[in-house]
């Protein structure tokens, strides 16, 4: 057998056009008496990938100011489930980036024209904070209608349940997209021994006859790009989301 046949060579693209991306996370909220925030990896992994692509990246939240990781996703929480999330640990201990957790930009200070893409993280707080935030809905619509890449991850995709374009139609209408699945919600409910969320993205999305909502198996990496809209099912899909954003921005 020719050993040369076993040689694999890989030379991926390593230079990308200069771009600027807004990573958007939720402010903290109360859920069943617990403080919840955003899922660590769903912001820090795309952030890491964007920085490695040479992009400028800002972190914002609807109200600005301090933001927190969900305790479940915080790698430095002894009771958390992701102690090996080295990227999130590195982010919070970085001399510059870690300080952003204490003082994020407010969406009121964001000029859509300054950015090429927006990437919204999920977590425990978005289902609580995003539903009635009309300013946030408008910001997402403005990004999309300005021709910007619009990326939503996990519970961040809940924005597609409510975000309306300037003509009054839902951004999700006519789109194929994904988000946190009911099968995954059921896993969370079993973990906590209660119904954690009052409503779920999948159930609500399937009530819209004008949209196409898809999911993979529970906790399987899965992401979809439909034109300028990129969605990812959950935290295990964060790296797929950032890959799709970088591909889209390289076109």
PDB file of C-alpha atoms in Angstrom:
ATOM      1  CA  UNK A   1       0.000   0.000   0.000  1.00  0.00           C
ATOM      2  CA  UNK A   2       1.298   3.433  -0.922  1.00  0.00           C
ATOM      3  CA  UNK A   3       1.635   5.431   2.276  1.00  0.00           C
ATOM      4  CA  UNK A   4       1.363   8.608   0.223  1.00  0.00           C
ATOM      5  CA  UNK A   5      -2.359   7.843  -0.139  1.00  0.00           C
ATOM      6  CA  UNK A   6      -2.786   8.417   3.599  1.00  0.00           C
ATOM      7  CA  UNK A   7      -1.413  11.956   3.521  1.00  0.00           C
ATOM      8  CA  UNK A   8      -3.970  14.684   4.035  1.00  0.00           C
ATOM      9  CA  UNK A   9      -3.122  18.305   3.397  1.00  0.00           C
ATOM     10  CA  UNK A  10      -5.320  21.193   4.487  1.00  0.00           C
ATOM     11  CA  UNK A  11      -4.764  24.874   3.873  1.00  0.00           C
ATOM     12  CA  UNK A  12      -7.860  26.814   4.932  1.00  0.00           C
ATOM     13  CA  UNK A  13      -8.444  30.439   4.154  1.00  0.00           C
ATOM     14  CA  UNK A  14      -6.764  32.611   6.762  1.00  0.00           C
ATOM     15  CA  UNK A  15      -7.134  36.146   5.483  1.00  0.00           C
ATOM     16  CA  UNK A  16     -10.520  37.823   5.324  1.00  0.00           C
ATOM     17  CA  UNK A  17     -11.823  41.253   4.305  1.00  0.00           C
ATOM     18  CA  UNK A  18     -11.971  43.735   7.196  1.00  0.00           C
ATOM     19  CA  UNK A  19     -15.432  43.779   8.772  1.00  0.00           C
ATOM     20  CA  UNK A  20     -17.150  44.950  11.944  1.00  0.00           C
ATOM     21  CA  UNK A  21     -19.621  42.793  13.868  1.00  0.00           C
ATOM     22  CA  UNK A  22     -21.953  43.546  16.763  1.00  0.00           C
ATOM     23  CA  UNK A  23     -22.370  40.742  19.300  1.00  0.00           C
ATOM     24  CA  UNK A  24     -25.679  41.304  21.096  1.00  0.00           C
ATOM     25  CA  UNK A  25     -26.574  39.692  24.424  1.00  0.00           C
ATOM     26  CA  UNK A  26     -29.464  39.998  26.845  1.00  0.00           C
ATOM     27  CA  UNK A  27     -29.346  41.869  30.111  1.00  0.00           C
ATOM     28  CA  UNK A  28     -30.032  39.758  33.192  1.00  0.00           C
ATOM     29  CA  UNK A  29     -33.551  38.708  34.173  1.00  0.00           C
ATOM     30  CA  UNK A  30     -35.294  36.729  36.897  1.00  0.00           C
ATOM     31  CA  UNK A  31     -36.580  33.252  36.026  1.00  0.00           C
ATOM     32  CA  UNK A  32     -38.333  31.318  38.799  1.00  0.00           C
ATOM     33  CA  UNK A  33     -36.414  33.331  41.375  1.00  0.00           C
ATOM     34  CA  UNK A  34     -33.024  32.770  39.720  1.00  0.00           C
ATOM     35  CA  UNK A  35     -30.889  35.304  37.891  1.00  0.00           C
ATOM     36  CA  UNK A  36     -30.386  34.322  34.275  1.00  0.00           C
ATOM     37  CA  UNK A  37     -28.382  36.021  31.552  1.00  0.00           C
ATOM     38  CA  UNK A  38     -26.941  34.863  28.239  1.00  0.00           C
ATOM     39  CA  UNK A  39     -25.351  31.529  27.363  1.00  0.00           C
ATOM     40  CA  UNK A  40     -21.587  32.074  27.585  1.00  0.00           C
ATOM     41  CA  UNK A  41     -20.412  30.086  24.564  1.00  0.00           C
ATOM     42  CA  UNK A  42     -23.100  31.530  22.304  1.00  0.00           C
ATOM     43  CA  UNK A  43     -21.360  34.895  22.483  1.00  0.00           C
ATOM     44  CA  UNK A  44     -17.738  34.059  23.255  1.00  0.00           C
ATOM     45  CA  UNK A  45     -17.239  31.415  20.531  1.00  0.00           C
ATOM     46  CA  UNK A  46     -18.504  33.623  17.685  1.00  0.00           C
ATOM     47  CA  UNK A  47     -16.583  36.541  19.223  1.00  0.00           C
ATOM     48  CA  UNK A  48     -13.392  34.432  19.213  1.00  0.00           C
ATOM     49  CA  UNK A  49     -13.956  33.362  15.617  1.00  0.00           C
ATOM     50  CA  UNK A  50     -14.642  36.926  14.482  1.00  0.00           C
ATOM     51  CA  UNK A  51     -11.521  38.242  16.208  1.00  0.00           C
ATOM     52  CA  UNK A  52      -9.455  35.495  14.571  1.00  0.00           C
ATOM     53  CA  UNK A  53     -10.881  36.538  11.201  1.00  0.00           C
ATOM     54  CA  UNK A  54      -9.500  40.011  11.859  1.00  0.00           C
ATOM     55  CA  UNK A  55     -12.870  41.655  12.446  1.00  0.00           C
ATOM     56  CA  UNK A  56     -13.589  44.508  14.831  1.00  0.00           C
ATOM     57  CA  UNK A  57     -16.186  43.346  17.354  1.00  0.00           C
ATOM     58  CA  UNK A  58     -18.372  45.228  19.842  1.00  0.00           C
ATOM     59  CA  UNK A  59     -20.604  43.765  22.553  1.00  0.00           C
ATOM     60  CA  UNK A  60     -23.966  45.374  23.274  1.00  0.00           C
ATOM     61  CA  UNK A  61     -27.125  44.674  25.234  1.00  0.00           C
ATOM     62  CA  UNK A  62     -30.586  46.251  25.041  1.00  0.00           C
ATOM     63  CA  UNK A  63     -30.119  48.382  28.164  1.00  0.00           C
ATOM     64  CA  UNK A  64     -26.325  48.534  28.156  1.00  0.00           C
ATOM     65  CA  UNK A  65     -24.214  48.181  31.281  1.00  0.00           C
ATOM     66  CA  UNK A  66     -23.487  44.951  33.107  1.00  0.00           C
ATOM     67  CA  UNK A  67     -24.332  41.561  31.645  1.00  0.00           C
ATOM     68  CA  UNK A  68     -23.861  38.069  33.095  1.00  0.00           C
ATOM     69  CA  UNK A  69     -23.412  34.502  31.943  1.00  0.00           C
ATOM     70  CA  UNK A  70     -26.146  32.028  32.736  1.00  0.00           C
ATOM     71  CA  UNK A  71     -24.985  30.116  35.794  1.00  0.00           C
ATOM     72  CA  UNK A  72     -25.513  26.859  33.901  1.00  0.00           C
ATOM     73  CA  UNK A  73     -23.112  27.960  31.156  1.00  0.00           C
ATOM     74  CA  UNK A  74     -20.579  29.792  33.309  1.00  0.00           C
ATOM     75  CA  UNK A  75     -17.403  27.675  33.173  1.00  0.00           C
ATOM     76  CA  UNK A  76     -16.258  29.060  36.527  1.00  0.00           C
ATOM     77  CA  UNK A  77     -19.463  28.038  38.294  1.00  0.00           C
ATOM     78  CA  UNK A  78     -18.658  24.842  40.255  1.00  0.00           C
ATOM     79  CA  UNK A  79     -22.225  23.662  39.609  1.00  0.00           C
ATOM     80  CA  UNK A  80     -22.158  24.603  35.910  1.00  0.00           C
ATOM     81  CA  UNK A  81     -22.117  22.134  33.054  1.00  0.00           C
ATOM     82  CA  UNK A  82     -19.299  23.595  30.961  1.00  0.00           C
ATOM     83  CA  UNK A  83     -16.080  23.706  33.027  1.00  0.00           C
ATOM     84  CA  UNK A  84     -13.975  23.141  29.897  1.00  0.00           C
ATOM     85  CA  UNK A  85     -15.225  26.202  28.032  1.00  0.00           C
ATOM     86  CA  UNK A  86     -11.751  27.715  27.767  1.00  0.00           C
ATOM     87  CA  UNK A  87     -12.870  30.442  25.351  1.00  0.00           C
ATOM     88  CA  UNK A  88     -15.373  31.900  27.836  1.00  0.00           C
ATOM     89  CA  UNK A  89     -12.809  31.682  30.649  1.00  0.00           C
ATOM     90  CA  UNK A  90     -10.315  33.498  28.454  1.00  0.00           C
ATOM     91  CA  UNK A  91     -12.853  36.161  27.526  1.00  0.00           C
ATOM     92  CA  UNK A  92     -13.759  37.145  31.097  1.00  0.00           C
ATOM     93  CA  UNK A  93     -10.115  37.224  32.170  1.00  0.00           C
ATOM     94  CA  UNK A  94      -8.894  39.160  29.145  1.00  0.00           C
ATOM     95  CA  UNK A  95      -7.549  42.581  30.098  1.00  0.00           C
ATOM     96  CA  UNK A  96      -9.850  44.403  27.675  1.00  0.00           C
ATOM     97  CA  UNK A  97     -12.695  42.065  26.779  1.00  0.00           C
ATOM     98  CA  UNK A  98     -13.533  41.032  30.339  1.00  0.00           C
ATOM     99  CA  UNK A  99     -14.298  44.640  31.259  1.00  0.00           C
ATOM    100  CA  UNK A 100     -17.027  44.744  28.619  1.00  0.00           C
ATOM    101  CA  UNK A 101     -19.121  42.405  30.783  1.00  0.00           C
ATOM    102  CA  UNK A 102     -19.409  45.271  33.264  1.00  0.00           C
ATOM    103  CA  UNK A 103     -20.287  47.951  30.731  1.00  0.00           C
ATOM    104  CA  UNK A 104     -21.745  46.878  27.381  1.00  0.00           C
ATOM    105  CA  UNK A 105     -22.982  49.351  24.805  1.00  0.00           C
ATOM    106  CA  UNK A 106     -26.717  50.070  24.851  1.00  0.00           C
ATOM    107  CA  UNK A 107     -28.611  49.442  21.613  1.00  0.00           C
ATOM    108  CA  UNK A 108     -29.635  53.107  21.826  1.00  0.00           C
ATOM    109  CA  UNK A 109     -25.999  53.938  21.056  1.00  0.00           C
ATOM    110  CA  UNK A 110     -25.739  51.592  18.069  1.00  0.00           C
ATOM    111  CA  UNK A 111     -25.570  52.927  14.514  1.00  0.00           C
ATOM    112  CA  UNK A 112     -26.424  50.081  12.158  1.00  0.00           C
ATOM    113  CA  UNK A 113     -24.388  51.698   9.401  1.00  0.00           C
ATOM    114  CA  UNK A 114     -21.209  51.131  11.439  1.00  0.00           C
ATOM    115  CA  UNK A 115     -21.539  47.327  11.254  1.00  0.00           C
ATOM    116  CA  UNK A 116     -21.542  44.587   8.663  1.00  0.00           C
ATOM    117  CA  UNK A 117     -23.335  41.994  10.781  1.00  0.00           C
ATOM    118  CA  UNK A 118     -25.095  41.395  14.075  1.00  0.00           C
ATOM    119  CA  UNK A 119     -24.883  38.144  16.080  1.00  0.00           C
ATOM    120  CA  UNK A 120     -27.448  37.608  18.849  1.00  0.00           C
ATOM    121  CA  UNK A 121     -26.808  35.094  21.649  1.00  0.00           C
ATOM    122  CA  UNK A 122     -29.384  33.042  23.491  1.00  0.00           C
ATOM    123  CA  UNK A 123     -29.583  31.945  27.111  1.00  0.00           C
ATOM    124  CA  UNK A 124     -32.131  32.106  29.896  1.00  0.00           C
ATOM    125  CA  UNK A 125     -32.975  35.803  29.667  1.00  0.00           C
ATOM    126  CA  UNK A 126     -33.964  36.403  26.008  1.00  0.00           C
ATOM    127  CA  UNK A 127     -37.389  34.734  26.262  1.00  0.00           C
ATOM    128  CA  UNK A 128     -38.129  37.110  29.139  1.00  0.00           C
ATOM    129  CA  UNK A 129     -36.462  40.316  27.974  1.00  0.00           C
ATOM    130  CA  UNK A 130     -36.787  40.222  24.202  1.00  0.00           C
ATOM    131  CA  UNK A 131     -40.514  39.608  23.762  1.00  0.00           C
ATOM    132  CA  UNK A 132     -41.716  43.150  24.512  1.00  0.00           C
ATOM    133  CA  UNK A 133     -38.569  45.066  23.528  1.00  0.00           C
ATOM    134  CA  UNK A 134     -39.813  46.937  20.477  1.00  0.00           C
ATOM    135  CA  UNK A 135     -36.566  48.912  20.175  1.00  0.00           C
ATOM    136  CA  UNK A 136     -34.648  45.655  19.933  1.00  0.00           C
ATOM    137  CA  UNK A 137     -37.093  44.268  17.366  1.00  0.00           C
ATOM    138  CA  UNK A 138     -36.619  47.423  15.279  1.00  0.00           C
ATOM    139  CA  UNK A 139     -32.816  47.201  15.559  1.00  0.00           C
ATOM    140  CA  UNK A 140     -32.824  43.656  14.202  1.00  0.00           C
ATOM    141  CA  UNK A 141     -35.186  44.662  11.398  1.00  0.00           C
ATOM    142  CA  UNK A 142     -32.961  47.659  10.622  1.00  0.00           C
ATOM    143  CA  UNK A 143     -29.886  45.425  10.373  1.00  0.00           C
ATOM    144  CA  UNK A 144     -31.656  43.045   8.035  1.00  0.00           C
ATOM    145  CA  UNK A 145     -33.245  45.728   5.835  1.00  0.00           C
ATOM    146  CA  UNK A 146     -29.909  47.552   5.585  1.00  0.00           C
ATOM    147  CA  UNK A 147     -28.502  44.452   3.881  1.00  0.00           C
ATOM    148  CA  UNK A 148     -26.479  43.343   6.909  1.00  0.00           C
ATOM    149  CA  UNK A 149     -25.879  39.724   7.889  1.00  0.00           C
ATOM    150  CA  UNK A 150     -28.278  38.924  10.731  1.00  0.00           C
ATOM    151  CA  UNK A 151     -27.328  35.962  12.928  1.00  0.00           C
ATOM    152  CA  UNK A 152     -29.377  34.573  15.823  1.00  0.00           C
ATOM    153  CA  UNK A 153     -28.371  31.682  18.078  1.00  0.00           C
ATOM    154  CA  UNK A 154     -30.496  29.397  20.280  1.00  0.00           C
ATOM    155  CA  UNK A 155     -33.030  31.425  22.321  1.00  0.00           C
ATOM    156  CA  UNK A 156     -31.786  34.514  20.509  1.00  0.00           C
ATOM    157  CA  UNK A 157     -33.815  33.245  17.547  1.00  0.00           C
ATOM    158  CA  UNK A 158     -36.950  34.072  19.551  1.00  0.00           C
ATOM    159  CA  UNK A 159     -36.640  37.525  17.979  1.00  0.00           C
ATOM    160  CA  UNK A 160     -37.942  35.997  14.756  1.00  0.00           C
ATOM    161  CA  UNK A 161     -41.269  35.392  16.503  1.00  0.00           C
ATOM    162  CA  UNK A 162     -41.843  39.139  16.843  1.00  0.00           C
ATOM    163  CA  UNK A 163     -39.510  41.208  14.649  1.00  0.00           C
ATOM    164  CA  UNK A 164     -41.441  42.983  11.902  1.00  0.00           C
ATOM    165  CA  UNK A 165     -39.983  44.651   8.835  1.00  0.00           C
ATOM    166  CA  UNK A 166     -40.926  48.177   7.768  1.00  0.00           C
ATOM    167  CA  UNK A 167     -43.811  46.835   5.663  1.00  0.00           C
ATOM    168  CA  UNK A 168     -45.350  45.203   8.737  1.00  0.00           C
ATOM    169  CA  UNK A 169     -44.526  41.604   7.802  1.00  0.00           C
ATOM    170  CA  UNK A 170     -42.541  39.325  10.094  1.00  0.00           C
ATOM    171  CA  UNK A 171     -38.863  38.972   9.229  1.00  0.00           C
ATOM    172  CA  UNK A 172     -39.396  35.210   9.550  1.00  0.00           C
ATOM    173  CA  UNK A 173     -42.050  35.114   6.828  1.00  0.00           C
ATOM    174  CA  UNK A 174     -40.768  33.231   3.801  1.00  0.00           C
ATOM    175  CA  UNK A 175     -37.603  32.200   5.665  1.00  0.00           C
ATOM    176  CA  UNK A 176     -36.169  28.817   6.641  1.00  0.00           C
ATOM    177  CA  UNK A 177     -34.636  28.947  10.094  1.00  0.00           C
ATOM    178  CA  UNK A 178     -33.902  27.062  13.312  1.00  0.00           C
ATOM    179  CA  UNK A 179     -33.758  27.682  17.039  1.00  0.00           C
ATOM    180  CA  UNK A 180     -33.894  25.935  20.395  1.00  0.00           C
ATOM    181  CA  UNK A 181     -35.995  22.810  19.898  1.00  0.00           C
ATOM    182  CA  UNK A 182     -38.902  21.573  21.995  1.00  0.00           C
ATOM    183  CA  UNK A 183     -36.963  18.345  22.541  1.00  0.00           C
ATOM    184  CA  UNK A 184     -34.231  20.429  24.177  1.00  0.00           C
ATOM    185  CA  UNK A 185     -36.750  22.397  26.229  1.00  0.00           C
ATOM    186  CA  UNK A 186     -38.043  19.052  27.497  1.00  0.00           C
ATOM    187  CA  UNK A 187     -34.531  18.098  28.574  1.00  0.00           C
ATOM    188  CA  UNK A 188     -34.239  21.339  30.561  1.00  0.00           C
ATOM    189  CA  UNK A 189     -37.628  20.734  32.165  1.00  0.00           C
ATOM    190  CA  UNK A 190     -36.560  17.252  33.244  1.00  0.00           C
ATOM    191  CA  UNK A 191     -33.277  18.612  34.589  1.00  0.00           C
ATOM    192  CA  UNK A 192     -35.011  21.203  36.778  1.00  0.00           C
ATOM    193  CA  UNK A 193     -38.125  19.139  37.525  1.00  0.00           C
ATOM    194  CA  UNK A 194     -40.453  21.885  36.291  1.00  0.00           C
ATOM    195  CA  UNK A 195     -41.628  23.722  33.193  1.00  0.00           C
ATOM    196  CA  UNK A 196     -38.875  26.302  32.881  1.00  0.00           C
ATOM    197  CA  UNK A 197     -40.214  28.471  30.055  1.00  0.00           C
ATOM    198  CA  UNK A 198     -43.835  29.507  29.623  1.00  0.00           C
ATOM    199  CA  UNK A 199     -43.594  29.182  25.859  1.00  0.00           C
ATOM    200  CA  UNK A 200     -41.126  27.664  23.412  1.00  0.00           C
ATOM    201  CA  UNK A 201     -39.635  28.898  20.159  1.00  0.00           C
ATOM    202  CA  UNK A 202     -40.462  25.781  18.172  1.00  0.00           C
ATOM    203  CA  UNK A 203     -44.104  25.643  19.253  1.00  0.00           C
ATOM    204  CA  UNK A 204     -44.621  29.348  18.531  1.00  0.00           C
ATOM    205  CA  UNK A 205     -42.749  29.224  15.216  1.00  0.00           C
ATOM    206  CA  UNK A 206     -44.900  26.361  13.963  1.00  0.00           C
ATOM    207  CA  UNK A 207     -48.001  28.508  14.483  1.00  0.00           C
ATOM    208  CA  UNK A 208     -46.768  30.748  11.644  1.00  0.00           C
ATOM    209  CA  UNK A 209     -47.914  29.247   8.322  1.00  0.00           C
ATOM    210  CA  UNK A 210     -45.641  31.612   6.389  1.00  0.00           C
ATOM    211  CA  UNK A 211     -42.331  30.397   7.803  1.00  0.00           C
ATOM    212  CA  UNK A 212     -40.319  27.170   7.688  1.00  0.00           C
ATOM    213  CA  UNK A 213     -38.859  26.137  11.059  1.00  0.00           C
ATOM    214  CA  UNK A 214     -36.452  23.179  11.141  1.00  0.00           C
ATOM    215  CA  UNK A 215     -34.511  21.432  13.909  1.00  0.00           C
ATOM    216  CA  UNK A 216     -32.002  18.600  14.174  1.00  0.00           C
ATOM    217  CA  UNK A 217     -31.921  16.116  17.032  1.00  0.00           C
ATOM    218  CA  UNK A 218     -31.558  17.399  20.592  1.00  0.00           C
ATOM    219  CA  UNK A 219     -28.135  18.991  21.204  1.00  0.00           C
ATOM    220  CA  UNK A 220     -26.934  18.179  17.687  1.00  0.00           C
ATOM    221  CA  UNK A 221     -24.982  20.964  15.930  1.00  0.00           C
ATOM    222  CA  UNK A 222     -27.276  22.543  13.349  1.00  0.00           C
ATOM    223  CA  UNK A 223     -27.402  25.912  11.631  1.00  0.00           C
ATOM    224  CA  UNK A 224     -29.146  27.377   8.602  1.00  0.00           C
ATOM    225  CA  UNK A 225     -28.332  30.235   6.283  1.00  0.00           C
ATOM    226  CA  UNK A 226     -31.215  31.685   4.297  1.00  0.00           C
ATOM    227  CA  UNK A 227     -29.811  34.642   2.409  1.00  0.00           C
ATOM    228  CA  UNK A 228     -28.735  37.270   4.950  1.00  0.00           C
ATOM    229  CA  UNK A 229     -30.428  35.403   7.822  1.00  0.00           C
ATOM    230  CA  UNK A 230     -28.335  32.900   9.798  1.00  0.00           C
ATOM    231  CA  UNK A 231     -29.759  30.866  12.681  1.00  0.00           C
ATOM    232  CA  UNK A 232     -28.288  28.196  14.953  1.00  0.00           C
ATOM    233  CA  UNK A 233     -30.157  25.673  17.080  1.00  0.00           C
ATOM    234  CA  UNK A 234     -28.242  25.858  20.387  1.00  0.00           C
ATOM    235  CA  UNK A 235     -24.847  26.302  22.026  1.00  0.00           C
ATOM    236  CA  UNK A 236     -23.317  23.335  20.179  1.00  0.00           C
ATOM    237  CA  UNK A 237     -24.113  25.171  16.947  1.00  0.00           C
ATOM    238  CA  UNK A 238     -22.365  28.439  17.832  1.00  0.00           C
ATOM    239  CA  UNK A 239     -19.267  27.608  15.783  1.00  0.00           C
ATOM    240  CA  UNK A 240     -21.456  26.811  12.776  1.00  0.00           C
ATOM    241  CA  UNK A 241     -23.150  30.186  13.106  1.00  0.00           C
ATOM    242  CA  UNK A 242     -19.865  32.083  13.144  1.00  0.00           C
ATOM    243  CA  UNK A 243     -18.567  30.049  10.194  1.00  0.00           C
ATOM    244  CA  UNK A 244     -21.640  30.971   8.173  1.00  0.00           C
ATOM    245  CA  UNK A 245     -21.305  34.644   9.121  1.00  0.00           C
ATOM    246  CA  UNK A 246     -17.641  34.699   8.071  1.00  0.00           C
ATOM    247  CA  UNK A 247     -18.480  32.928   4.790  1.00  0.00           C
ATOM    248  CA  UNK A 248     -21.272  35.397   4.092  1.00  0.00           C
ATOM    249  CA  UNK A 249     -19.057  38.400   4.853  1.00  0.00           C
ATOM    250  CA  UNK A 250     -16.364  37.017   2.556  1.00  0.00           C
ATOM    251  CA  UNK A 251     -18.632  36.941  -0.504  1.00  0.00           C
TER     252      UNK A 251
END
